[in-house]
Amino acid sequence: MRFHWLLLSILSTLIFSLPAEAARLLFWRFETTENRLIFTTDARVQPRAQLIPNPTRIVLDLPGVTLGRSTVDQNIGGKIKSVRVGQFNSQTTRLVIELAPGYTVDPTQVKVRGISPTQWTVELPTPQPIARPNSRPNPLPSPSPQTRPSPPLNQPSSRPENDDFRVTRNGLFIRLDKQGENRDILVQEDQERETIIFTLPGTSLPQSLINKTLLVNQYGVSDIKFEQPQPSQARLTLRVAKDSPGWQGYYSRLGGLVLLPKGGLSQVRDLKPPEPSPEVTQTPSQNENPTISAVELTNNNSQLLIRANGPIQGRGSINRRTGMFEIRIPKAQLADPIQGPQLGRNSPIYQLRVRQENTDTVVIQVQPSLGVRLGGLRQPNLQTLSLEVRSLRATTPPNDRTQIPVPPPSNNPSFPDPLPPNTGSPRGRVLVVIDPGHGGKDPGAIGLRGLREVDVILPISLEVSQLLKQRGVEVIMTRNADYFVSLQGRTAIANRRRANIFVSIHANAVGGGRTNVNGMETFYAGNRELASAIHRSILRNVTVANDRGVKQARFYVLRRSRMPAALVEVGFLTGSIDNPRLADPAYQSQMARAIAQGILDYIQQKRL
Ligand code: ZN
């Protein structure tokens, strides 16, 4: 849909990252009488343990685990000072047992044991006084924040100009005092196609534009005239080339109107504009912001460089919502395409997101990998920003750290599964294909606040898959990270493996600013039972904005898979109620549990 394409061109986020499946830390406790830490996760985990001096700490890293709920650090007292827990990075939870100053333990006497794949204990021997006190400073950060904000590099320069009308690389942008509804925009083209007139009810232009005709001289448009015939009705007139395609307008969430040629800017890039009208009073401010052309890792992976073709300035801070280190670069635009770094398995950066936040601002979010700390943001020259990326392993003398061996968990059946007891455990081998829609070059629908379909449905799908596996169901995912798979590829996976069940997971969107459309729906092509079971479970377990029902539809993946298949639309990314919920990991998790339960219900009902 064009509406999505438009939002994408302004708000698209490029993500460079590694795939990861997340389990959660459900519970931990330090038992002082036993000198023992116990913790539980909701999926299999293989911890890593090490002893670090100054002060002595036993550090347990749980790869693939996130904090399930907020936890409180525990002050112990005596020879064991405290136990802390934190999100070391997006894919690792860290538990730290810190000894009182001047005490240590023999690392060979620390016993890390897996009682089950999801429940572990760490037993400590009695701490002993350190013979020779060591005064070196603490080389490791506390486990919580990985990054620290850097001060602003420079005061932003003031650049006075009329910003109310811009020719941008996305089209024409008009700032508005008040904007109407997308569906009410009326477009008229005159017979000879010399002008295109937009009538905008409910819209007020800024005073600086009213009764002005401004030069465009690009995209086959010579000029644009701004009128406000009524207080709540604006009119824009574009003077266009004879062979110009039609133009259309959309209200942007950035507080303005975007005008675009039908078929995209490639249709008009080489069109020669007609002679401008004699009324032209002023030239607009062109978007002459410097272009950021590359974000790259250099200097043996120790530096992230942001390069532009003109002077840029940036400011780094931690985004409280995402926990990511965020670099905001005002008065800049992204090259299209921008060159991003290759992030391999051993890359110091786990995830990098680059986006044009509005016509003026570029935002780059950085998530360091395990054991990596970000330094300050620096400016080696006017056109370049650099961020120091430091591996903590390199800064701590290796001899100071002692790895504590961790054996694989035992499969002691007397310890219960940490998930609540559940009815639908299948008898034999059941193979379920979970199909997160879209991926890679196809981000799916884009909703309010730039929320992308792929970013909602992948975590849900991963969790559904994990929950089913915990119930003994065999699961294949058509994709388990953000990459592209064709529709044929998706059904081929299911058909070739003779799966018993195919479930595709999507999120919905509508255009025209209809934020009042909310709710979930489930589709099937042939057999309705699977779709019904999933739908029922969602209604039972999740508070949904609206039940849009179980519907028949001839979607490719439903028609072409040779087993019972269902497609769940978990909600509307464009809906005012659904949007914030779909962005919320807790809601995603609820939805995942409901979908998994629906699949288990179906398995049980069909005695698969
Ligand atoms: Zn979709």
Coordinates of C-alpha atoms and ligand atoms in Angstrom, one line a residue:
M1 CA 0.0 0.0 0.0
R2 CA 1.3 3.4 -0.9
F3 CA 0.5 4.8 2.5
H4 CA 3.0 2.4 4.0
W5 CA 5.6 3.1 1.4
L6 CA 5.4 6.8 2.3
L7 CA 5.9 6.2 6.0
L8 CA 8.7 3.8 5.2
S9 CA 10.5 6.3 3.1
I10 CA 10.5 8.8 6.0
L11 CA 10.7 6.5 9.0
S12 CA 12.4 3.4 7.8
T13 CA 14.9 1.9 10.2
L14 CA 17.8 -0.1 9.0
I15 CA 18.8 -2.8 11.4
F16 CA 22.1 -4.6 11.4
S17 CA 22.0 -7.3 14.0
L18 CA 22.4 -11.0 15.0
P19 CA 19.4 -13.3 15.5
A20 CA 18.7 -14.3 19.1
E21 CA 16.0 -16.3 20.9
A22 CA 15.2 -15.0 24.3
A23 CA 14.4 -16.9 27.5
R24 CA 13.6 -15.2 30.7
L25 CA 14.9 -15.2 34.2
L26 CA 11.9 -16.0 36.3
F27 CA 13.2 -16.2 39.8
W28 CA 16.4 -16.0 41.9
R29 CA 17.3 -16.1 45.6
F30 CA 20.4 -16.3 47.7
E31 CA 20.2 -18.7 50.6
T32 CA 22.5 -17.3 53.2
T33 CA 22.4 -20.4 55.4
E34 CA 23.6 -22.6 52.5
N35 CA 25.8 -19.9 50.9
R36 CA 23.9 -20.8 47.7
L37 CA 22.3 -18.9 44.9
I38 CA 19.3 -20.5 43.1
F39 CA 17.8 -19.3 39.9
T40 CA 15.1 -20.4 37.4
T41 CA 14.5 -19.5 33.7
D42 CA 11.6 -20.3 31.5
A43 CA 13.7 -22.0 28.9
R44 CA 16.9 -24.0 28.7
V45 CA 20.0 -22.1 29.6
Q46 CA 23.7 -22.9 29.8
P47 CA 25.4 -20.3 32.2
R48 CA 28.9 -19.2 32.1
A49 CA 30.7 -18.4 35.3
Q50 CA 33.9 -16.6 36.3
L51 CA 35.6 -15.2 39.3
I52 CA 36.8 -11.6 39.1
P53 CA 38.9 -9.9 41.8
N54 CA 38.9 -6.4 43.3
P55 CA 36.4 -6.8 44.8
T56 CA 36.0 -10.5 44.4
R57 CA 32.9 -11.3 42.5
I58 CA 31.4 -14.5 41.1
V59 CA 29.8 -13.5 37.8
L60 CA 27.2 -15.7 36.1
D61 CA 26.2 -14.8 32.6
L62 CA 23.1 -16.3 31.2
P63 CA 23.3 -16.1 27.4
G64 CA 19.9 -15.8 25.6
V65 CA 18.2 -14.8 28.8
T66 CA 16.4 -11.5 29.5
L67 CA 15.0 -10.3 32.9
G68 CA 11.5 -11.6 33.2
R69 CA 10.4 -9.0 35.7
S70 CA 12.1 -6.3 37.6
T71 CA 14.2 -7.7 40.4
V72 CA 15.7 -6.2 43.5
D73 CA 19.3 -6.5 44.4
Q74 CA 19.8 -8.4 47.7
N75 CA 22.2 -7.1 50.3
I76 CA 23.4 -10.1 52.2
G77 CA 25.9 -8.8 54.9
G78 CA 28.8 -10.7 56.4
K79 CA 31.4 -12.2 54.1
I80 CA 29.0 -12.0 51.2
K81 CA 28.2 -8.4 50.5
S82 CA 25.4 -8.5 47.9
V83 CA 23.8 -10.3 45.0
R84 CA 22.9 -8.1 42.0
V85 CA 21.1 -8.9 38.8
G86 CA 21.0 -6.9 35.6
Q87 CA 20.6 -7.0 31.9
F88 CA 24.2 -7.2 30.7
N89 CA 23.1 -6.6 27.1
S90 CA 20.0 -7.3 25.1
Q91 CA 20.8 -11.0 25.0
T92 CA 22.4 -11.7 28.3
T93 CA 21.4 -11.5 31.9
R94 CA 24.2 -11.2 34.5
L95 CA 24.0 -12.3 38.1
V96 CA 26.8 -11.1 40.3
I97 CA 27.7 -12.4 43.8
E98 CA 30.0 -9.9 45.4
L99 CA 32.1 -10.7 48.5
A100 CA 32.8 -8.3 51.3
P101 CA 36.0 -6.3 50.8
G102 CA 39.1 -8.2 51.6
Y103 CA 37.5 -11.7 51.1
T104 CA 37.8 -14.2 48.3
V105 CA 36.9 -17.8 47.5
D106 CA 38.8 -20.7 45.9
P107 CA 37.2 -20.8 42.4
T108 CA 37.7 -24.5 42.2
Q109 CA 35.3 -24.8 45.2
V110 CA 32.5 -22.9 43.5
K111 CA 30.0 -25.4 42.3
V112 CA 27.6 -24.4 39.6
R113 CA 25.0 -27.1 39.0
G114 CA 22.1 -27.5 36.7
I115 CA 19.3 -29.2 38.6
S116 CA 17.3 -29.1 35.4
P117 CA 18.0 -27.2 32.1
T118 CA 16.0 -24.3 33.6
Q119 CA 17.0 -24.4 37.3
W120 CA 20.5 -23.9 38.5
T121 CA 22.3 -23.5 41.8
V122 CA 25.7 -21.9 42.6
E123 CA 27.2 -23.1 45.9
L124 CA 30.1 -21.1 47.5
P125 CA 32.6 -22.3 49.9
T126 CA 33.2 -20.1 53.0
P127 CA 35.0 -16.9 51.9
Q128 CA 38.6 -16.5 53.2
P129 CA 40.4 -13.3 53.9
I130 CA 42.7 -12.2 51.1
A131 CA 46.4 -12.5 52.3
R132 CA 47.8 -9.5 50.4
P133 CA 45.3 -6.7 49.9
N134 CA 45.2 -5.4 46.3
S135 CA 44.4 -1.8 45.6
R136 CA 43.8 -1.9 41.9
P137 CA 40.6 -0.2 40.8
N138 CA 37.5 -2.2 39.9
P139 CA 37.8 -3.0 36.2
L140 CA 34.2 -4.2 35.7
P141 CA 31.1 -2.1 35.6
S142 CA 28.2 -3.0 37.7
P143 CA 25.9 -5.2 35.7
S144 CA 23.1 -2.8 34.9
P145 CA 23.8 0.0 32.5
Q146 CA 26.3 -0.9 29.8
T147 CA 26.7 2.4 28.3
R148 CA 27.0 5.9 29.7
P149 CA 25.9 9.1 28.1
S150 CA 28.4 11.4 26.5
P151 CA 28.1 15.2 26.9
P152 CA 27.0 17.2 23.9
L153 CA 29.9 17.8 21.5
N154 CA 29.1 21.3 20.6
Q155 CA 26.2 23.7 21.0
P156 CA 23.9 23.3 18.1
S157 CA 24.5 26.1 15.6
S158 CA 21.6 28.4 14.9
R159 CA 20.6 28.4 11.3
P160 CA 17.8 30.8 10.7
E161 CA 15.6 30.0 7.7
N162 CA 12.0 29.5 6.7
D163 CA 11.4 25.8 7.5
D164 CA 7.7 25.8 6.7
F165 CA 8.1 24.5 3.2
R166 CA 10.9 22.1 2.1
V167 CA 11.9 20.3 -1.0
T168 CA 13.2 17.1 0.5
R169 CA 14.5 13.8 -0.9
N170 CA 11.2 12.3 0.0
G171 CA 9.0 14.9 -1.9
L172 CA 7.6 18.2 -0.8
F173 CA 7.0 18.9 2.9
I174 CA 4.8 21.6 4.2
R175 CA 4.6 22.3 7.9
L176 CA 1.0 22.9 9.1
D177 CA -0.5 24.6 12.1
K178 CA -3.5 22.3 12.0
Q179 CA -4.0 19.2 9.9
G180 CA -7.1 17.5 8.7
E181 CA -7.7 13.8 7.8
N182 CA -5.9 11.9 5.1
R183 CA -9.1 10.6 3.6
D184 CA -10.5 14.1 3.1
I185 CA -7.7 15.4 0.8
L186 CA -9.2 16.4 -2.5
V187 CA -6.9 16.4 -5.6
Q188 CA -7.9 18.1 -8.8
E189 CA -5.9 18.2 -12.1
D190 CA -6.8 20.7 -14.8
Q191 CA -7.5 19.5 -18.4
E192 CA -4.0 20.4 -19.7
R193 CA -2.3 19.0 -16.7
E194 CA -0.6 22.2 -16.0
T195 CA -1.6 22.5 -12.3
I196 CA -2.6 20.1 -9.6
I197 CA -4.8 21.6 -6.8
F198 CA -5.0 20.1 -3.4
T199 CA -8.0 21.1 -1.2
L200 CA -7.4 20.3 2.4
P201 CA -10.4 20.7 4.8
G202 CA -9.6 21.0 8.4
T203 CA -6.1 22.3 7.7
S204 CA -4.4 25.6 8.5
L205 CA -1.2 26.7 6.9
P206 CA 1.4 28.6 8.8
Q207 CA 1.1 32.3 8.4
S208 CA 4.4 32.6 6.6
L209 CA 3.1 30.6 3.7
I210 CA -0.4 32.0 3.1
N211 CA -0.7 33.7 -0.3
K212 CA 2.8 33.0 -1.2
T213 CA 4.0 31.2 -4.4
L214 CA 7.4 29.5 -3.8
L215 CA 9.8 28.2 -6.4
V216 CA 10.3 24.4 -6.4
N217 CA 12.1 23.8 -9.7
Q218 CA 12.5 20.1 -9.0
Y219 CA 10.6 16.9 -9.6
G220 CA 8.9 18.4 -12.6
V221 CA 7.3 21.1 -10.4
S222 CA 8.0 24.7 -11.1
D223 CA 6.3 26.3 -8.1
I224 CA 3.7 25.9 -5.4
K225 CA 1.1 28.4 -4.4
F226 CA -0.3 28.4 -0.8
E227 CA -3.8 29.8 -0.1
Q228 CA -6.1 29.7 2.9
P229 CA -9.6 30.5 1.5
Q230 CA -11.3 29.7 4.8
P231 CA -9.8 29.5 8.3
S232 CA -10.1 25.7 8.2
Q233 CA -9.5 25.0 4.5
A234 CA -6.2 25.2 2.8
R235 CA -5.4 25.1 -0.9
L236 CA -2.2 24.2 -2.6
T237 CA -1.5 24.6 -6.3
L238 CA 1.4 22.8 -8.0
R239 CA 2.5 24.0 -11.4
V240 CA 3.7 20.8 -13.1
A241 CA 5.4 19.6 -16.3
K242 CA 3.0 18.5 -19.1
D243 CA 4.1 14.9 -18.8
S244 CA 4.0 14.9 -15.0
P245 CA 2.2 12.0 -13.3
G246 CA -0.5 12.9 -10.8
W247 CA 0.5 13.9 -7.3
Q248 CA -1.0 12.9 -3.9
G249 CA -0.8 14.2 -0.4
Y250 CA -0.5 12.6 3.0
Y251 CA -0.5 14.0 6.4
S252 CA 2.6 13.0 8.2
R253 CA 2.9 12.3 11.9
L254 CA 5.8 14.7 11.8
G255 CA 3.2 17.5 11.8
G256 CA 2.8 18.4 8.2
L257 CA 1.8 17.4 4.7
V258 CA 3.9 15.4 2.3
L259 CA 3.3 15.7 -1.4
L260 CA 4.4 12.9 -3.6
P261 CA 4.1 12.0 -7.3
K262 CA 2.1 8.8 -8.0
G263 CA 4.6 6.0 -8.6
G264 CA 7.3 7.6 -6.5
L265 CA 10.0 10.2 -7.1
S266 CA 11.8 8.1 -9.7
Q267 CA 8.8 9.0 -12.0
V268 CA 9.8 12.7 -11.9
R269 CA 13.5 12.9 -11.2
D270 CA 14.3 13.8 -14.8
L271 CA 11.2 15.8 -15.6
K272 CA 11.9 19.4 -16.7
P273 CA 9.7 21.8 -14.7
P274 CA 7.7 24.4 -16.7
E275 CA 8.4 28.1 -16.6
P276 CA 7.6 29.3 -13.1
S277 CA 4.6 31.5 -12.6
P278 CA 5.3 35.2 -12.4
E279 CA 3.8 35.2 -8.9
V280 CA 6.8 33.4 -7.4
T281 CA 7.8 35.5 -4.4
Q282 CA 10.4 33.4 -2.7
T283 CA 12.5 30.4 -3.0
P284 CA 12.1 27.7 -0.4
S285 CA 14.8 26.5 1.8
Q286 CA 16.2 23.4 0.2
N287 CA 17.0 20.4 2.3
E288 CA 20.7 21.0 2.1
N289 CA 21.5 19.1 5.3
P290 CA 24.7 17.0 5.1
T291 CA 24.2 13.4 4.1
I292 CA 25.4 10.6 6.3
S293 CA 26.8 8.1 3.8
A294 CA 28.3 5.4 6.0
V295 CA 28.4 3.9 9.5
E296 CA 31.3 1.6 9.8
L297 CA 33.5 -0.3 12.3
T298 CA 37.2 0.6 12.0
N299 CA 40.4 0.5 13.8
N300 CA 40.3 -3.3 14.5
N301 CA 36.7 -3.1 15.5
S302 CA 37.4 -0.6 18.3
Q303 CA 35.7 2.4 16.8
L304 CA 32.3 3.1 15.2
L305 CA 32.6 5.8 12.6
I306 CA 29.7 7.9 11.3
R307 CA 30.7 9.7 8.1
A308 CA 28.9 12.5 6.3
N309 CA 29.6 14.7 3.3
G310 CA 29.4 17.9 5.4
P311 CA 29.7 19.1 8.9
I312 CA 27.6 17.2 11.5
Q313 CA 27.2 17.2 15.2
G314 CA 25.9 14.5 17.5
R315 CA 24.8 13.9 21.0
G316 CA 24.8 10.5 22.7
S317 CA 22.6 9.3 25.5
I318 CA 20.8 6.2 26.7
N319 CA 17.3 5.8 25.5
R320 CA 15.4 4.9 28.6
R321 CA 12.7 3.0 26.7
T322 CA 14.9 0.8 24.6
G323 CA 18.0 0.8 26.8
M324 CA 20.1 1.4 23.7
F325 CA 22.8 4.0 23.3
E326 CA 21.3 6.6 21.0
I327 CA 23.2 9.1 18.9
R328 CA 21.0 12.0 17.6
I329 CA 22.3 13.9 14.7
P330 CA 20.3 17.1 14.0
K331 CA 20.4 18.8 10.6
A332 CA 21.4 15.7 8.7
Q333 CA 19.9 13.2 6.3
L334 CA 20.6 9.6 5.5
A335 CA 22.1 8.6 2.1
D336 CA 20.0 6.1 0.2
P337 CA 21.3 3.5 0.4
I338 CA 23.5 4.0 3.4
Q339 CA 26.5 1.8 3.9
G340 CA 26.3 -0.2 7.2
P341 CA 28.9 -2.4 8.9
Q342 CA 29.0 -6.1 8.6
L343 CA 28.2 -7.5 12.0
G344 CA 29.6 -11.0 12.5
R345 CA 29.5 -13.4 15.4
N346 CA 32.4 -11.8 17.1
S347 CA 31.4 -8.2 16.4
P348 CA 31.6 -5.9 19.4
I349 CA 28.3 -4.5 18.3
Y350 CA 25.3 -6.6 18.7
Q351 CA 22.7 -4.4 17.0
L352 CA 22.8 -1.1 15.1
R353 CA 19.7 0.8 14.1
V354 CA 19.9 3.7 11.7
R355 CA 16.9 5.9 11.0
Q356 CA 15.8 9.2 9.6
E357 CA 13.6 10.3 12.5
N358 CA 12.2 13.3 10.7
T359 CA 13.2 15.4 7.7
D360 CA 16.0 16.9 9.8
T361 CA 17.2 14.4 12.3
V362 CA 19.1 11.1 12.0
V363 CA 19.1 8.7 14.9
I364 CA 21.6 5.9 15.3
Q365 CA 21.0 3.3 18.1
V366 CA 23.8 1.1 19.2
Q367 CA 23.6 -2.1 21.3
P368 CA 27.0 -3.4 22.3
S369 CA 27.8 -7.1 22.5
L370 CA 28.5 -9.0 25.6
G371 CA 31.6 -7.8 27.4
V372 CA 31.8 -4.6 25.3
R373 CA 31.5 -1.1 26.7
L374 CA 30.9 2.0 24.7
G375 CA 33.0 5.1 25.3
G376 CA 32.3 8.7 24.6
L377 CA 31.2 10.2 21.3
R378 CA 34.0 12.1 19.7
Q379 CA 34.4 14.3 16.7
P380 CA 37.7 13.5 14.9
N381 CA 36.8 16.0 12.2
L382 CA 33.8 18.1 11.2
Q383 CA 32.3 15.5 8.9
T384 CA 32.8 12.4 11.2
L385 CA 31.6 11.2 14.5
S386 CA 33.3 8.4 16.3
L387 CA 32.2 6.2 19.1
E388 CA 34.7 4.2 21.1
V389 CA 33.9 0.5 21.4
R390 CA 35.9 -1.2 24.0
S391 CA 36.1 -4.9 24.8
L392 CA 36.3 -5.3 28.6
R393 CA 38.2 -8.5 28.1
A394 CA 41.1 -6.6 26.7
T395 CA 41.2 -4.2 29.6
T396 CA 41.1 -6.8 32.3
P397 CA 44.4 -8.7 32.7
P398 CA 43.4 -12.3 31.7
N399 CA 45.2 -13.8 34.6
D400 CA 42.9 -12.0 37.0
R401 CA 39.8 -13.8 35.8
T402 CA 39.2 -17.4 36.5
Q403 CA 36.7 -19.4 34.6
I404 CA 34.5 -21.6 36.8
P405 CA 33.6 -24.8 35.0
V406 CA 29.9 -25.3 34.5
P407 CA 28.7 -28.8 33.7
P408 CA 25.6 -29.4 31.6
P409 CA 22.4 -29.7 33.5
S410 CA 21.1 -33.0 34.8
N411 CA 17.6 -33.9 33.7
N412 CA 16.2 -34.6 37.1
P413 CA 12.5 -35.2 36.6
S414 CA 11.6 -34.4 40.2
F415 CA 12.0 -30.7 39.5
P416 CA 9.0 -29.3 38.0
D417 CA 8.9 -27.3 34.8
P418 CA 8.7 -23.6 35.8
L419 CA 5.8 -23.0 33.5
P420 CA 2.4 -23.4 34.9
P421 CA 1.0 -26.9 34.4
N422 CA -0.6 -27.2 31.1
T423 CA -3.1 -29.4 29.5
G424 CA -1.9 -29.9 26.0
S425 CA 1.1 -32.2 26.0
P426 CA 1.2 -34.1 22.8
R427 CA 1.6 -37.8 22.7
G428 CA 3.7 -38.5 19.6
R429 CA 5.8 -36.5 17.3
V430 CA 4.0 -33.5 16.1
L431 CA 5.7 -31.0 13.8
V432 CA 4.5 -27.4 13.8
V433 CA 5.7 -24.8 11.4
I434 CA 5.7 -21.3 12.8
D435 CA 5.8 -18.7 10.1
P436 CA 6.6 -15.1 11.1
G437 CA 5.5 -13.0 8.1
H438 CA 7.7 -10.8 6.0
G439 CA 11.4 -10.1 7.0
G440 CA 14.5 -8.7 5.6
K441 CA 13.8 -6.4 2.7
D442 CA 10.1 -6.7 3.4
P443 CA 9.3 -5.1 6.8
G444 CA 5.6 -5.7 6.4
A445 CA 3.2 -3.0 7.4
I446 CA 4.4 0.1 9.3
G447 CA 2.1 1.6 11.9
L448 CA 1.9 4.5 14.2
R449 CA 5.2 5.8 15.7
G450 CA 7.0 3.8 12.9
L451 CA 6.2 0.5 14.5
R452 CA 7.1 -2.2 12.0
E453 CA 5.2 -5.5 11.6
V454 CA 8.4 -7.6 11.5
D455 CA 9.5 -6.1 14.9
V456 CA 6.3 -7.2 16.5
I457 CA 5.7 -10.6 15.0
L458 CA 9.2 -12.0 15.2
P459 CA 9.4 -11.9 19.1
I460 CA 5.9 -13.4 19.3
S461 CA 6.8 -16.2 16.8
L462 CA 10.0 -17.0 18.7
E463 CA 8.2 -17.3 21.9
V464 CA 5.4 -19.4 20.5
S465 CA 8.1 -21.7 19.1
Q466 CA 9.9 -21.9 22.4
L467 CA 6.7 -22.6 24.4
L468 CA 5.7 -25.4 22.0
K469 CA 9.2 -27.0 22.2
Q470 CA 8.9 -26.9 26.0
R471 CA 5.7 -29.0 25.6
G472 CA 7.6 -31.6 23.5
V473 CA 6.3 -30.3 20.1
E474 CA 8.8 -30.3 17.3
V475 CA 8.9 -26.8 15.8
I476 CA 10.4 -25.4 12.6
M477 CA 10.4 -21.7 12.0
T478 CA 10.3 -20.4 8.4
R479 CA 12.7 -17.7 9.6
N480 CA 14.1 -17.0 13.1
A481 CA 15.6 -13.6 12.4
D482 CA 15.1 -10.6 10.3
Y483 CA 15.7 -12.0 6.8
F484 CA 13.5 -12.5 3.7
V485 CA 11.8 -15.7 2.8
S486 CA 9.5 -16.0 -0.2
L487 CA 5.9 -17.2 0.2
Q488 CA 6.8 -20.3 -1.9
G489 CA 9.8 -20.9 0.4
R490 CA 7.6 -20.8 3.5
T491 CA 5.1 -23.4 2.3
A492 CA 7.8 -25.5 0.8
I493 CA 9.5 -25.8 4.2
A494 CA 6.2 -27.1 5.7
N495 CA 5.3 -29.4 2.8
R496 CA 8.7 -30.9 2.4
R497 CA 8.9 -31.7 6.2
R498 CA 5.3 -33.0 6.2
A499 CA 4.5 -30.8 9.1
N500 CA 1.2 -31.4 10.9
I501 CA 0.3 -27.7 11.5
F502 CA 1.2 -24.4 9.8
V503 CA 0.7 -21.2 11.6
S504 CA 1.5 -17.8 10.1
I505 CA 1.8 -14.8 12.3
H506 CA 1.1 -11.2 11.1
A507 CA 0.0 -7.8 12.3
N508 CA -2.5 -5.6 10.4
A509 CA -2.5 -2.0 9.1
V510 CA -5.0 0.3 7.4
G511 CA -4.3 3.5 5.6
G512 CA -6.1 6.8 5.7
G513 CA -5.3 7.7 9.3
R514 CA -8.0 5.3 10.5
T515 CA -6.6 4.8 14.0
N516 CA -10.0 3.7 15.2
V517 CA -9.6 0.3 13.5
N518 CA -8.3 -2.1 16.1
G519 CA -8.6 -5.8 16.9
M520 CA -7.4 -9.3 16.0
E521 CA -8.6 -11.8 13.5
T522 CA -7.7 -15.3 12.4
F523 CA -7.8 -16.7 8.8
Y524 CA -8.0 -20.1 7.3
A525 CA -8.4 -21.4 3.7
G526 CA -9.8 -24.9 4.0
N527 CA -10.1 -26.3 7.5
R528 CA -11.4 -23.9 10.0
E529 CA -10.7 -25.9 13.2
L530 CA -7.1 -24.8 13.8
A531 CA -7.9 -21.2 13.2
S532 CA -10.8 -21.5 15.6
A533 CA -8.7 -23.1 18.3
I534 CA -6.1 -20.4 18.1
H535 CA -8.7 -17.6 18.0
R536 CA -10.6 -19.0 21.0
S537 CA -7.4 -19.2 23.0
I538 CA -6.5 -15.6 22.2
L539 CA -9.9 -14.4 23.2
R540 CA -9.7 -16.4 26.4
N541 CA -6.1 -15.3 27.4
V542 CA -5.6 -11.9 26.0
T543 CA -7.6 -8.7 26.4
V544 CA -8.1 -7.8 22.7
A545 CA -9.4 -4.4 21.5
N546 CA -11.9 -6.0 19.2
D547 CA -12.8 -9.6 18.1
R548 CA -12.8 -9.4 14.3
G549 CA -13.6 -13.1 14.0
V550 CA -12.4 -16.2 12.2
K551 CA -12.5 -15.7 8.5
Q552 CA -11.9 -17.5 5.3
A553 CA -9.3 -16.0 3.0
R554 CA -7.2 -17.3 0.0
F555 CA -3.8 -16.2 1.3
Y556 CA -1.0 -18.0 -0.5
V557 CA 0.5 -19.6 2.6
L558 CA -2.9 -21.0 3.6
R559 CA -3.8 -22.3 0.1
R560 CA -0.5 -23.9 -0.7
S561 CA 0.3 -25.7 2.6
R562 CA -0.9 -29.3 2.6
M563 CA -1.7 -29.4 6.3
P564 CA -4.2 -27.5 8.5
A565 CA -3.0 -23.9 8.3
A566 CA -4.0 -20.7 10.0
L567 CA -2.9 -17.0 9.8
V568 CA -3.2 -14.8 12.9
E569 CA -3.4 -11.1 12.5
V570 CA -2.5 -10.1 16.1
G571 CA -3.7 -6.5 15.9
F572 CA -3.5 -3.2 14.0
L573 CA -0.2 -1.4 14.0
T574 CA -2.1 1.6 12.8
G575 CA -4.7 1.3 15.6
S576 CA -4.7 3.8 18.5
I577 CA -5.5 1.0 21.0
D578 CA -3.5 -1.9 19.4
N579 CA -0.4 0.1 18.5
P580 CA 1.0 0.7 22.0
R581 CA 0.0 -2.9 23.1
L582 CA 1.8 -4.5 20.1
A583 CA 4.9 -2.6 20.9
D584 CA 4.9 -3.8 24.5
P585 CA 7.0 -6.9 25.1
A586 CA 4.6 -8.0 27.9
Y587 CA 1.7 -8.0 25.5
Q588 CA 3.7 -9.7 22.8
S589 CA 4.4 -12.4 25.4
Q590 CA 0.8 -12.8 26.4
M591 CA -0.2 -13.1 22.7
A592 CA 2.5 -15.7 22.2
R593 CA 1.3 -17.8 25.1
A594 CA -2.3 -17.6 23.9
I595 CA -1.3 -18.7 20.3
A596 CA 0.9 -21.5 21.7
Q597 CA -2.0 -22.7 23.9
G598 CA -4.4 -22.6 21.0
I599 CA -2.1 -24.8 18.9
L600 CA -1.7 -27.2 21.9
D601 CA -5.5 -27.2 22.3
Y602 CA -5.8 -28.2 18.6
I603 CA -3.2 -30.9 18.9
Q604 CA -5.0 -32.4 21.9
Q605 CA -8.5 -32.0 20.3
K606 CA -7.3 -33.9 17.2
R607 CA -5.3 -36.4 19.2
L608 CA -2.2 -35.8 17.1
Ligands
ZN1 ZN 1.7 -9.2 7.2

